[in-house]
PDB file of C-alpha atoms in Angstrom:
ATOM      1  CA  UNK H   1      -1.259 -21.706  -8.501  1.00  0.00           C
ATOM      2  CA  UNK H   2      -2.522 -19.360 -11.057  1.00  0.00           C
ATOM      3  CA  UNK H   3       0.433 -17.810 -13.380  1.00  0.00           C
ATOM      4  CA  UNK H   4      -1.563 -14.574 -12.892  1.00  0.00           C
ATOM      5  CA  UNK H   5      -0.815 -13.835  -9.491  1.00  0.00           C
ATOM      6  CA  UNK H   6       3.426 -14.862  -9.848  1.00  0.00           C
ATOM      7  CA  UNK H   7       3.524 -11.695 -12.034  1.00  0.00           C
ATOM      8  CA  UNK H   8       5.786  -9.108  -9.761  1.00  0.00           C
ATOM      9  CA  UNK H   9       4.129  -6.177  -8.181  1.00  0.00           C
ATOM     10  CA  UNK H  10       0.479  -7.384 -10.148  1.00  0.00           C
ATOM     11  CA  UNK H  11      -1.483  -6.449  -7.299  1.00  0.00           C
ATOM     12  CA  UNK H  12      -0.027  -2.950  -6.933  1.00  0.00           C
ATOM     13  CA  UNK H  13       0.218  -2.001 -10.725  1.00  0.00           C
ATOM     14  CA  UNK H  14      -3.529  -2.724 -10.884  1.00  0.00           C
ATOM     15  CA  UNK H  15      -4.558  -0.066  -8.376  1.00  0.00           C
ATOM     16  CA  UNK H  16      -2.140   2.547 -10.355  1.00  0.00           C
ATOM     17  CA  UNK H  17      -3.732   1.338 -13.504  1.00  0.00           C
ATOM     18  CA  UNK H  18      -7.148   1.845 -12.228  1.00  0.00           C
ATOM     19  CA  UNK H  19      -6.495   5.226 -10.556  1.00  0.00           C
ATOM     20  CA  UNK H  20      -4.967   6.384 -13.790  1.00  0.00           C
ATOM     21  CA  UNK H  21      -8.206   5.305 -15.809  1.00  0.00           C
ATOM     22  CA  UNK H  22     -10.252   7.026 -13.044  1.00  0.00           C
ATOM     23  CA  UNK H  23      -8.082  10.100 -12.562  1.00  0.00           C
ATOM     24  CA  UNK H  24      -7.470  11.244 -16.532  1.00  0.00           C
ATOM     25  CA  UNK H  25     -10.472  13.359 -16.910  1.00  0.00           C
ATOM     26  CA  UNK H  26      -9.449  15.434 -13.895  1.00  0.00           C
ATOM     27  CA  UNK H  27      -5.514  15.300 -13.860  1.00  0.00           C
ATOM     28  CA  UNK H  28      -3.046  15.334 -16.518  1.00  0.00           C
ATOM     29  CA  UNK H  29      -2.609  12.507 -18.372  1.00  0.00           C
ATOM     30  CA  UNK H  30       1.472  10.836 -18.583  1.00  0.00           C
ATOM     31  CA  UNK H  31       3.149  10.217 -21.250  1.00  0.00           C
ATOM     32  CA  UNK H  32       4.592   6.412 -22.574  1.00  0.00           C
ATOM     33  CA  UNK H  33       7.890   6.848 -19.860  1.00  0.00           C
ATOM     34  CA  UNK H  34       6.043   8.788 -17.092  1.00  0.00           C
ATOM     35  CA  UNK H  35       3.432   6.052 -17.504  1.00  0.00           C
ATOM     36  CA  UNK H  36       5.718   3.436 -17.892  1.00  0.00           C
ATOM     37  CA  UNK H  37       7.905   4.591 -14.396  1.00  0.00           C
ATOM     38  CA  UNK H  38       5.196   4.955 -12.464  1.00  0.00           C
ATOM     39  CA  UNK H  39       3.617   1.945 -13.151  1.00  0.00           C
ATOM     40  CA  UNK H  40       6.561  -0.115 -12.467  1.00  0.00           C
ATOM     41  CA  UNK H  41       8.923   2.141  -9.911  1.00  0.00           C
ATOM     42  CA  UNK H  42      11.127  -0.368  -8.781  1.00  0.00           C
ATOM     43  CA  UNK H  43      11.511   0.746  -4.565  1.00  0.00           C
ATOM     44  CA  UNK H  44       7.468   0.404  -4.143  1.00  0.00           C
ATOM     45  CA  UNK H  45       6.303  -2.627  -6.670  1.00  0.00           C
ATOM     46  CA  UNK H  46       6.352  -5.327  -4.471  1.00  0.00           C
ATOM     47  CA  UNK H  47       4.614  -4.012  -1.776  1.00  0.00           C
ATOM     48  CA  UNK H  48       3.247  -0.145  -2.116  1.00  0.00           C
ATOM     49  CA  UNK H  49       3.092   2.185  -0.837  1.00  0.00           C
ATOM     50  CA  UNK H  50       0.218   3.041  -3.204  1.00  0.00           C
ATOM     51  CA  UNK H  51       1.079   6.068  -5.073  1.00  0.00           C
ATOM     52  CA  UNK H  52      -1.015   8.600  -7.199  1.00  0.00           C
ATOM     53  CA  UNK H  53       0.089   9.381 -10.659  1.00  0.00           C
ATOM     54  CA  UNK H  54      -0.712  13.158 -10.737  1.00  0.00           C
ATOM     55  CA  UNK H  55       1.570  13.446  -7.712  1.00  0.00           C
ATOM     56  CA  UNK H  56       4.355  11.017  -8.945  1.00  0.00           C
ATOM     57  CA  UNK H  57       4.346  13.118 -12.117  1.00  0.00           C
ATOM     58  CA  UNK H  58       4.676  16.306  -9.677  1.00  0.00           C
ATOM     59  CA  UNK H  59       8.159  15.046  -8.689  1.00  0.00           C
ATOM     60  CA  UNK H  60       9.338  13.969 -12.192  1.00  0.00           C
ATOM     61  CA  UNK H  61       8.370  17.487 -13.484  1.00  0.00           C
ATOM     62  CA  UNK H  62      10.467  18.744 -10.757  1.00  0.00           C
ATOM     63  CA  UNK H  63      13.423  17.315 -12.224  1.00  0.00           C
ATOM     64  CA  UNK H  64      16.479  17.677 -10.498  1.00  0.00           C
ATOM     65  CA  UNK H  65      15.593  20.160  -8.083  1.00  0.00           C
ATOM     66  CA  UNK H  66      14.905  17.421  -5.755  1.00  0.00           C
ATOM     67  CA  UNK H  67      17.942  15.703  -5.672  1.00  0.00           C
ATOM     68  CA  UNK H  68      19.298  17.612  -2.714  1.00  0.00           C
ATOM     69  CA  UNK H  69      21.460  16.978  -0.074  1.00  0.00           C
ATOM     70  CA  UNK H  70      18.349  17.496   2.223  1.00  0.00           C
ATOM     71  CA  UNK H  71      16.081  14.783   0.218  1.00  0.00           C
ATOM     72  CA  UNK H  72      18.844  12.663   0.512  1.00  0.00           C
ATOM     73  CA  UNK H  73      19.731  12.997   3.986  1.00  0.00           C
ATOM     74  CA  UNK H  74      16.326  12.808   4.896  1.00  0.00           C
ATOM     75  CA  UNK H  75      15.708   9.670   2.791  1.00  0.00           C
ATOM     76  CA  UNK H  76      18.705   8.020   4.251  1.00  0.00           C
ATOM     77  CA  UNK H  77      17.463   8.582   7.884  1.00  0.00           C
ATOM     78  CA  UNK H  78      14.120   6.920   6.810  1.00  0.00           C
ATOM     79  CA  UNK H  79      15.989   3.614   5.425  1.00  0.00           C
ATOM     80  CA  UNK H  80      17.743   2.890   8.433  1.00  0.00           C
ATOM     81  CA  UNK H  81      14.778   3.188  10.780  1.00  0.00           C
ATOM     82  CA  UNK H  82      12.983   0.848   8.051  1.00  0.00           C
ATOM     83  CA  UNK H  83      15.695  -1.281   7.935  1.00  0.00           C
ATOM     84  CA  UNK H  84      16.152  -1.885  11.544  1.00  0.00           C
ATOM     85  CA  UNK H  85      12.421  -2.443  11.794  1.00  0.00           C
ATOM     86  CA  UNK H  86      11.921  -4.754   9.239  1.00  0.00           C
ATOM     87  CA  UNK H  87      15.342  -6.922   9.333  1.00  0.00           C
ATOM     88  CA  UNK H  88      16.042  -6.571  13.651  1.00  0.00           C
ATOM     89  CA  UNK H  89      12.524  -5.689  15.115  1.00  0.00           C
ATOM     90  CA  UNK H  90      10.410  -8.509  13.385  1.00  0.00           C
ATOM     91  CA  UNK H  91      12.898 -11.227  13.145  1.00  0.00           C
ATOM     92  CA  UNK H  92      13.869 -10.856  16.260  1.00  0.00           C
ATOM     93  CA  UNK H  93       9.817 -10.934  16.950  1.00  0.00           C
ATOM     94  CA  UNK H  94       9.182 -13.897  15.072  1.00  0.00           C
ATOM     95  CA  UNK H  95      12.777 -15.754  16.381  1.00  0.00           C
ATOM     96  CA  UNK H  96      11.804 -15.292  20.170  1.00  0.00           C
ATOM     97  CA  UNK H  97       7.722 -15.026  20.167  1.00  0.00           C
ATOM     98  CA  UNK H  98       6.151 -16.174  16.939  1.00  0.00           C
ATOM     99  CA  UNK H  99       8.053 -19.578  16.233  1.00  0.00           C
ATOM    100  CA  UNK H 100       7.563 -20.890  19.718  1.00  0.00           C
ATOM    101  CA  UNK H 101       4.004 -20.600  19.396  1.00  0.00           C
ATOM    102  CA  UNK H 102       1.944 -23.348  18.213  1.00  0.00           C
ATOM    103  CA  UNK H 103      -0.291 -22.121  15.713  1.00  0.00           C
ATOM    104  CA  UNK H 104      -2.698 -25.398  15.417  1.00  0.00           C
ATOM    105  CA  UNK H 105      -3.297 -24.736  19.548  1.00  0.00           C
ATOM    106  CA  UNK H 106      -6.581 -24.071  20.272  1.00  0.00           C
ATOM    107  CA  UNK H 107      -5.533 -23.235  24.141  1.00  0.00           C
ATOM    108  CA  UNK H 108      -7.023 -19.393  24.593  1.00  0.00           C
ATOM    109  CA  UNK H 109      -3.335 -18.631  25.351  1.00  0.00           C
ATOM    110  CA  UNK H 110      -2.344 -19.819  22.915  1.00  0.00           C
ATOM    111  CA  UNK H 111      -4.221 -18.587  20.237  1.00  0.00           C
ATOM    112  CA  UNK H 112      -4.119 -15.089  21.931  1.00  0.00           C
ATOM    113  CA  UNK H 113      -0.305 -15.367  21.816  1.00  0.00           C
ATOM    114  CA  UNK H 114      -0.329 -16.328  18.372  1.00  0.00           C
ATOM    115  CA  UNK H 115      -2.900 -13.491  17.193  1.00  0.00           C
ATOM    116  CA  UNK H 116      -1.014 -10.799  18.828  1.00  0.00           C
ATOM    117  CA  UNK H 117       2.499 -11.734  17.831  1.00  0.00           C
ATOM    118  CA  UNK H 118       1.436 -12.318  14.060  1.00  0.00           C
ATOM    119  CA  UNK H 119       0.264  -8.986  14.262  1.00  0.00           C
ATOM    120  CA  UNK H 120       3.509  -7.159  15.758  1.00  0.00           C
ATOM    121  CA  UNK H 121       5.232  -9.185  13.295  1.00  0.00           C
ATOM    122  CA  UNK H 122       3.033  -8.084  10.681  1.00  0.00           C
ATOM    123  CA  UNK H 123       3.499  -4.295  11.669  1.00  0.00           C
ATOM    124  CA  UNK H 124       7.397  -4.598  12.092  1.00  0.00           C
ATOM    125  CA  UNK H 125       7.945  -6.026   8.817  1.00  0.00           C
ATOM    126  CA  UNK H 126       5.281  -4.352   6.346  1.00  0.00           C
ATOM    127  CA  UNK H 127       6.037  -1.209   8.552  1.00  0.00           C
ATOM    128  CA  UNK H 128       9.844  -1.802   7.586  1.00  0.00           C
ATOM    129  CA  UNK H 129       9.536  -2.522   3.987  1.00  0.00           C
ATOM    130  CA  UNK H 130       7.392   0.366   3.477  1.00  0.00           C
ATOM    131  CA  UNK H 131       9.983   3.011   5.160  1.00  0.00           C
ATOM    132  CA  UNK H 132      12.740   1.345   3.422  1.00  0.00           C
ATOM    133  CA  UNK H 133      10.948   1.891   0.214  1.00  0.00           C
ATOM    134  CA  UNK H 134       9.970   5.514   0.893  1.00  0.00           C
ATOM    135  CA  UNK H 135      13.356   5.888   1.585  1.00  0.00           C
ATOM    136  CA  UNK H 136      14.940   4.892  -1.608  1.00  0.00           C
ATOM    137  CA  UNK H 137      12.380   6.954  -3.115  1.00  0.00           C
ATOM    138  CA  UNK H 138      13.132  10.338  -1.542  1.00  0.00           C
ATOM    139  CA  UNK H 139      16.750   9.478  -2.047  1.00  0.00           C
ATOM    140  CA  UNK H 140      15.831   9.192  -5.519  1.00  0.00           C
ATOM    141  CA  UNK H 141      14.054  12.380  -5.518  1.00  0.00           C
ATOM    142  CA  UNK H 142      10.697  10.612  -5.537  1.00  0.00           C
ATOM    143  CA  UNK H 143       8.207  11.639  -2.386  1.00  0.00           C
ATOM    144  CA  UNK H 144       5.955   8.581  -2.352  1.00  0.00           C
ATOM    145  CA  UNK H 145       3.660   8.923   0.757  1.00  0.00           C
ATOM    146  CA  UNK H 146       4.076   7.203   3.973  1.00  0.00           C
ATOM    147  CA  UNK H 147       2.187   3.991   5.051  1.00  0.00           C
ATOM    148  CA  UNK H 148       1.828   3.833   8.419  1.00  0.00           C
ATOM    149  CA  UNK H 149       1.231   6.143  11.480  1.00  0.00           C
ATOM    150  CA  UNK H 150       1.658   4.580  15.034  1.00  0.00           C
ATOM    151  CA  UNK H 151      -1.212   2.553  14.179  1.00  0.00           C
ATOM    152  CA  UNK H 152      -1.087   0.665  17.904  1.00  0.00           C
ATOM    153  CA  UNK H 153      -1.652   4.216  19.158  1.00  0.00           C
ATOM    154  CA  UNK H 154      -4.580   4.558  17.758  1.00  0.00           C
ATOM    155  CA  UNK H 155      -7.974   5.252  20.121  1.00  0.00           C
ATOM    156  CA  UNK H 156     -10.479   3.539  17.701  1.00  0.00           C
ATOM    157  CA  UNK H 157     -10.906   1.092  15.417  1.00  0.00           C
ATOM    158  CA  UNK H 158     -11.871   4.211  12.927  1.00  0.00           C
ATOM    159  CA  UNK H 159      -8.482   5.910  13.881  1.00  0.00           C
ATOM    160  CA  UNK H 160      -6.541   2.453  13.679  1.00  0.00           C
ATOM    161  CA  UNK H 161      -7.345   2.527   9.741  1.00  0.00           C
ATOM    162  CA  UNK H 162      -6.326   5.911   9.521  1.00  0.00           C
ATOM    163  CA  UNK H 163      -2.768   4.977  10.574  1.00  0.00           C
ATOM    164  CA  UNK H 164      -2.185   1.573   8.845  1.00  0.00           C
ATOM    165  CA  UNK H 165      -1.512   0.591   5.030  1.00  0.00           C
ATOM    166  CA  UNK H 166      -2.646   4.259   4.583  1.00  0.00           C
ATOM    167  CA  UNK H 167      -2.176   4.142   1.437  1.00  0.00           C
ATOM    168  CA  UNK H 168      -4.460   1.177   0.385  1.00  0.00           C
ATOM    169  CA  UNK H 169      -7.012   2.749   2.851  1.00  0.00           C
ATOM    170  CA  UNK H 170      -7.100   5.933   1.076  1.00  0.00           C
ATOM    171  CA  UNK H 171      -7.604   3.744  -2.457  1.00  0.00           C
ATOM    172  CA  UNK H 172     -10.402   2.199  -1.440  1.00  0.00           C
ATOM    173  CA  UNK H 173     -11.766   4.550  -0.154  1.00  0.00           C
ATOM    174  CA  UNK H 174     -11.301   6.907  -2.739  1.00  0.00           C
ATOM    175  CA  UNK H 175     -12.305   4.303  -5.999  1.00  0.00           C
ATOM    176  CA  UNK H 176     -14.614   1.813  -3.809  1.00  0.00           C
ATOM    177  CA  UNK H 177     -16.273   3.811  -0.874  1.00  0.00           C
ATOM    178  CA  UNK H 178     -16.778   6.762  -2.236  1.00  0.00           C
ATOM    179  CA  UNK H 179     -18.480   5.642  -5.624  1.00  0.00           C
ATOM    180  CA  UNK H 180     -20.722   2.697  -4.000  1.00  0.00           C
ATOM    181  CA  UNK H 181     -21.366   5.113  -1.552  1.00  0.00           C
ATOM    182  CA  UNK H 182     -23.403   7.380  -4.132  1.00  0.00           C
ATOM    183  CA  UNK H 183     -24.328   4.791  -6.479  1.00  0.00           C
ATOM    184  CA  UNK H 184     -26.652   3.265  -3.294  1.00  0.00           C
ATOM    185  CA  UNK H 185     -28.180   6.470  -3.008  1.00  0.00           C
ATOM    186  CA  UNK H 186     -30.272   5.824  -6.098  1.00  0.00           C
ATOM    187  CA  UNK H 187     -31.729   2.991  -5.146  1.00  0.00           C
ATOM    188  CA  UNK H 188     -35.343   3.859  -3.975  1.00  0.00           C
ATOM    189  CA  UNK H 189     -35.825   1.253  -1.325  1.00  0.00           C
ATOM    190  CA  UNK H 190     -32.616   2.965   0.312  1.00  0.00           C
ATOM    191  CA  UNK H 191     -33.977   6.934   0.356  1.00  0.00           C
ATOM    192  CA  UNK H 192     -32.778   8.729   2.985  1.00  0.00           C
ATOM    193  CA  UNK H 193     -31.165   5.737   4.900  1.00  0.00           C
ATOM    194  CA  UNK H 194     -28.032   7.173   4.848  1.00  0.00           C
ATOM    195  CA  UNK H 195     -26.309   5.205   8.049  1.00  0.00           C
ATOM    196  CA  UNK H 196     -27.361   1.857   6.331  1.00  0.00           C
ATOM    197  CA  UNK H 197     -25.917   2.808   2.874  1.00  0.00           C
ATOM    198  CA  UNK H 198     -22.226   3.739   4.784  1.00  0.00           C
ATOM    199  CA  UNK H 199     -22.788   0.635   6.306  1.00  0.00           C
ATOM    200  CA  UNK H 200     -23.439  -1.379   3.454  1.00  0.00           C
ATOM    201  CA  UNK H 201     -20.317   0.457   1.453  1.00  0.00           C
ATOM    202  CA  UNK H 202     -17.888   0.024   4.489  1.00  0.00           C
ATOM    203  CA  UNK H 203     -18.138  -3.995   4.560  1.00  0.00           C
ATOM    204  CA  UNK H 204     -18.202  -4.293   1.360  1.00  0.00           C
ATOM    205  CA  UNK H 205     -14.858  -2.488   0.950  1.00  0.00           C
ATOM    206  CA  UNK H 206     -13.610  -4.114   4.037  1.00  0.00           C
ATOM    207  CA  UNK H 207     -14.355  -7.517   2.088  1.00  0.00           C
ATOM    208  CA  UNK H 208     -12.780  -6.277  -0.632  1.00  0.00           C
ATOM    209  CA  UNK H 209      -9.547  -5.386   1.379  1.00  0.00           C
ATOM    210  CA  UNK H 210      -9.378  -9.178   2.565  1.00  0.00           C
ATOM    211  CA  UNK H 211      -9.856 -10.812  -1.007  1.00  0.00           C
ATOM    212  CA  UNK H 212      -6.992  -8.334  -1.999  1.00  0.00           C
ATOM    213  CA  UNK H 213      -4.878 -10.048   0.659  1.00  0.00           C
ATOM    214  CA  UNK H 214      -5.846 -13.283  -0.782  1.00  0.00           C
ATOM    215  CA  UNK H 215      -9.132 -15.492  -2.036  1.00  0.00           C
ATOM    216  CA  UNK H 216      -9.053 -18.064   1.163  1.00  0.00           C
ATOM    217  CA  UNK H 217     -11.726 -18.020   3.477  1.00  0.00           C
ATOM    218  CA  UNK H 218      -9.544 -17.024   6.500  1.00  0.00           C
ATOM    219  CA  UNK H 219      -8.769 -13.392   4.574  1.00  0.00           C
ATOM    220  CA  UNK H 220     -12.457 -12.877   3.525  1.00  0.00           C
ATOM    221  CA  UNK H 221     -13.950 -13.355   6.801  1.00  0.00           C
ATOM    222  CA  UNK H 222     -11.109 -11.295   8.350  1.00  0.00           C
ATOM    223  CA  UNK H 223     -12.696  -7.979   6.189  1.00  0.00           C
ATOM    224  CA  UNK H 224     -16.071  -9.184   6.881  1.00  0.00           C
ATOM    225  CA  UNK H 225     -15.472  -9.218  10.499  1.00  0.00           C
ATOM    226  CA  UNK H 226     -13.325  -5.510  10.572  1.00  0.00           C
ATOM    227  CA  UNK H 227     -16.534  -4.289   8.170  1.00  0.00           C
TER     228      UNK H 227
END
């Protein structure tokens, strides 16, 4: 295994990193311990939610003013719910559904049992950590923003992304999407074809998204195939 990726929270201090190196021309830059916090704020390293530095710096500006009774109240609440999710929800999930399924079946029951309990288990326990983590936060006075929305609720594939790892959506969308988006437009043989360009930029990201989740074949053709 590469020593690179057994660094804590790599992943995640990258995308602050590059958002910072993006962002400083339009946003006030941070100085060595606002840097330094944000980069590494213990409750979301591991596993985001992405935050942006102009609005982390919002809160530390703020002082103590948001250490409240409210905040922390509030925070508290959001903990639990995480905690419950993440340590009751999912392992009871994978106790009782996932680890009774066997995942080198290639029975359609199977493999549709295995698919949709992975995924359940996935939500419950990324859904978990990332309450749990904006709940330390707000406790802390931080107001790092939420990750997920209902997600199974959603109507659409489009709406689904709106509602899971929102955070991560909005980043690539924001430093991928957006800038291969306009950078295609210059590109003669693509004039005016502005449905293929969006096309081209939105499985590209979506490719991106799976290498982030790892460099095996299974996670790259996963983004291909939600591109």
């Amino acid at each position: 295994i590469n020593p690179f990726y057994k660094v804590i929270g790599v992943s995640y201090i990258t995308f602050r990193t590059v958002q910072m190196i993006v962002d400083q021309k339009n946003f006030s830059k941070l100085n060595f311990i606002e840097f330094s916090s944000f980069l590494t704020f213990p409750p979301s390293l591991l596993a985001g939610p992405i935050d942006r530095s102009y609005r982390f710096k919002g809160d530390l500006d703020a002082g103590y003013s948001n250490l409240t009774q409210t905040q922390f109240y509030n925070g508290w609440n959001i903990f639990i719910i995480g905690l419950l999710l993440k340590f009751v929800a999912a392992e009871l999930i994978n106790l009782h559904w996932l680890s009774n399924v066997d995942p080198e079946s290639i029975k359609l029951i199977d493999m549709s049992s295995n698919a949709y309990a992975f995924s359940i288990f996935l939500y419950f326990d990324f859904a978990g950590y990332s309450a749990m983590a904006v709940g330390i936060s707000k406790m802390l006075g931080i107001n790092i923003p939420d990750n997920f929305n209902k997600p199974f609720l959603a109507q659409n594939p489009q709406d689904f992304w709106r509602r899971f790892h929102i955070t991560l959506g909005g980043w690539l969308t924001d430093y991928i999407f957006k800038p291969m988006y306009k950078h295609l437009h210059s590109y003669k043989v693509l004039k005016g074809r502005r449905l293929l360009i969006q096309n081209i930029s939105i499985v590209f990201t979506f490719i991106l998204m799976g290498m982030w989740n790892g460099l095996q074949i299974n996670y790259i053709t996963s983004g291909l195939m939600f591109g």
